């Protein structure tokens, strides 16, 4: 049974930081392209950042310079370090594991940026 379990969300003030984690089980984690997506109320889900099995990263323009995606294949865990958070970063953040013919999603973790 495949499970992607996100954690680390919460309420943070503008300018603050959070680190999200996604613990994977039931998959050969190291071969998957992993990604963080987010969905704000009334908006479509969008890519935040991704990292390939080889460690190549990609970021949405909104995340560049503020967010860092990383993975620990020994721990089957994906991370997203988020700094300089803004109110517009408020969303549910989802972890995704993908191969060309296979995609898995986590249940999401809420991030709220507000004073």
Coordinates of C-alpha atoms in Angstrom, one line a residue:
X1 CA 0.0 0.0 0.0
X2 CA 1.4 3.3 -1.1
X3 CA 1.4 6.1 1.4
X4 CA 2.6 9.7 1.2
X5 CA 2.2 11.5 4.5
X6 CA 2.9 15.2 4.7
X7 CA 3.7 17.1 7.9
X8 CA 5.0 20.4 9.1
X9 CA 2.3 22.7 8.0
X10 CA 0.8 25.3 10.3
X11 CA 0.2 28.9 11.0
X12 CA 3.1 31.3 10.5
X13 CA 3.5 35.1 10.3
X14 CA 4.6 36.8 7.1
X15 CA 8.3 36.6 6.8
X16 CA 8.5 33.4 8.7
X17 CA 9.6 29.9 7.8
X18 CA 8.3 26.4 7.7
X19 CA 9.7 23.1 6.7
X20 CA 7.4 20.5 5.2
X21 CA 8.1 16.8 5.1
X22 CA 6.6 14.0 3.1
X23 CA 7.3 10.5 4.3
X24 CA 6.8 7.8 1.6
X25 CA 6.1 4.1 2.0
X26 CA 5.1 1.3 -0.4
X27 CA 7.2 2.7 -3.3
X28 CA 10.8 2.5 -4.4
X29 CA 11.2 6.1 -3.4
X30 CA 14.6 6.8 -4.9
X31 CA 13.4 6.2 -8.5
X32 CA 10.5 8.6 -8.4
X33 CA 10.3 12.2 -9.4
X34 CA 9.0 14.0 -6.3
X35 CA 7.1 17.2 -6.2
X36 CA 5.3 19.7 -3.9
X37 CA 2.1 21.2 -5.2
X38 CA -0.3 23.6 -3.5
X39 CA -3.9 24.5 -3.8
X40 CA -5.4 27.7 -2.5
X41 CA -9.2 28.1 -2.0
X42 CA -10.9 28.7 -5.3
X43 CA -7.7 28.1 -7.3
X44 CA -6.3 25.2 -9.2
X45 CA -3.6 23.0 -7.8
X46 CA -0.2 24.3 -9.0
X47 CA 3.4 23.0 -8.9
X48 CA 5.6 24.6 -6.3
X49 CA 8.8 22.6 -6.8
X50 CA 10.0 19.2 -8.0
X51 CA 13.1 17.1 -7.8
X52 CA 14.1 14.2 -10.0
X53 CA 15.6 10.9 -9.0
X54 CA 18.9 12.4 -10.0
X55 CA 18.5 15.5 -7.9
X56 CA 17.6 18.0 -10.6
X57 CA 15.3 20.6 -9.2
X58 CA 12.7 22.9 -10.7
X59 CA 10.7 25.7 -9.1
X60 CA 7.7 27.8 -9.8
X61 CA 8.6 31.5 -10.3
X62 CA 6.8 32.2 -7.0
X63 CA 9.0 29.8 -5.1
X64 CA 12.4 30.7 -6.6
X65 CA 14.8 32.2 -4.1
X66 CA 12.5 31.4 -1.1
X67 CA 11.8 27.7 -1.2
X68 CA 14.2 24.7 -1.3
X69 CA 13.2 21.2 -2.2
X70 CA 15.3 18.3 -1.1
X71 CA 15.1 14.5 -0.7
X72 CA 16.6 11.9 1.6
X73 CA 16.4 8.6 -0.2
X74 CA 17.8 6.8 2.8
X75 CA 14.8 8.0 4.8
X76 CA 12.3 7.9 2.0
X77 CA 11.4 11.5 2.7
X78 CA 10.9 14.6 0.7
X79 CA 11.3 18.1 2.2
X80 CA 10.3 21.7 1.3
X81 CA 12.0 24.5 3.2
X82 CA 10.0 27.6 2.9
X83 CA 11.4 31.0 3.9
X84 CA 10.2 34.5 3.7
X85 CA 6.6 33.3 3.6
X86 CA 3.9 35.6 2.3
X87 CA 0.1 35.5 2.8
X88 CA -0.3 34.4 -0.8
X89 CA 1.6 31.2 0.1
X90 CA -1.4 30.2 2.1
X91 CA -2.7 26.9 0.7
X92 CA -2.9 23.1 1.2
X93 CA 0.5 21.7 0.2
X94 CA 0.5 18.2 -1.4
X95 CA 3.3 15.8 -2.0
X96 CA 3.4 13.9 -5.3
X97 CA 5.4 10.9 -6.4
X98 CA 5.6 10.3 -10.2
X99 CA 6.8 7.9 -12.8
X100 CA 5.8 8.1 -16.5
X101 CA 2.8 5.8 -15.9
X102 CA 2.2 6.1 -12.2
X103 CA 1.4 9.0 -9.9
X104 CA 0.6 9.1 -6.2
X105 CA -0.6 12.0 -4.0
X106 CA -0.6 12.6 -0.3
X107 CA -3.5 14.0 1.6
X108 CA -2.0 17.5 2.1
X109 CA -1.0 19.7 4.9
X110 CA -2.4 23.2 5.5
X111 CA 0.0 26.2 5.5
X112 CA -1.5 29.5 6.6
X113 CA 0.5 32.7 6.5
X114 CA -1.1 35.4 8.5
X115 CA -0.4 38.0 11.1

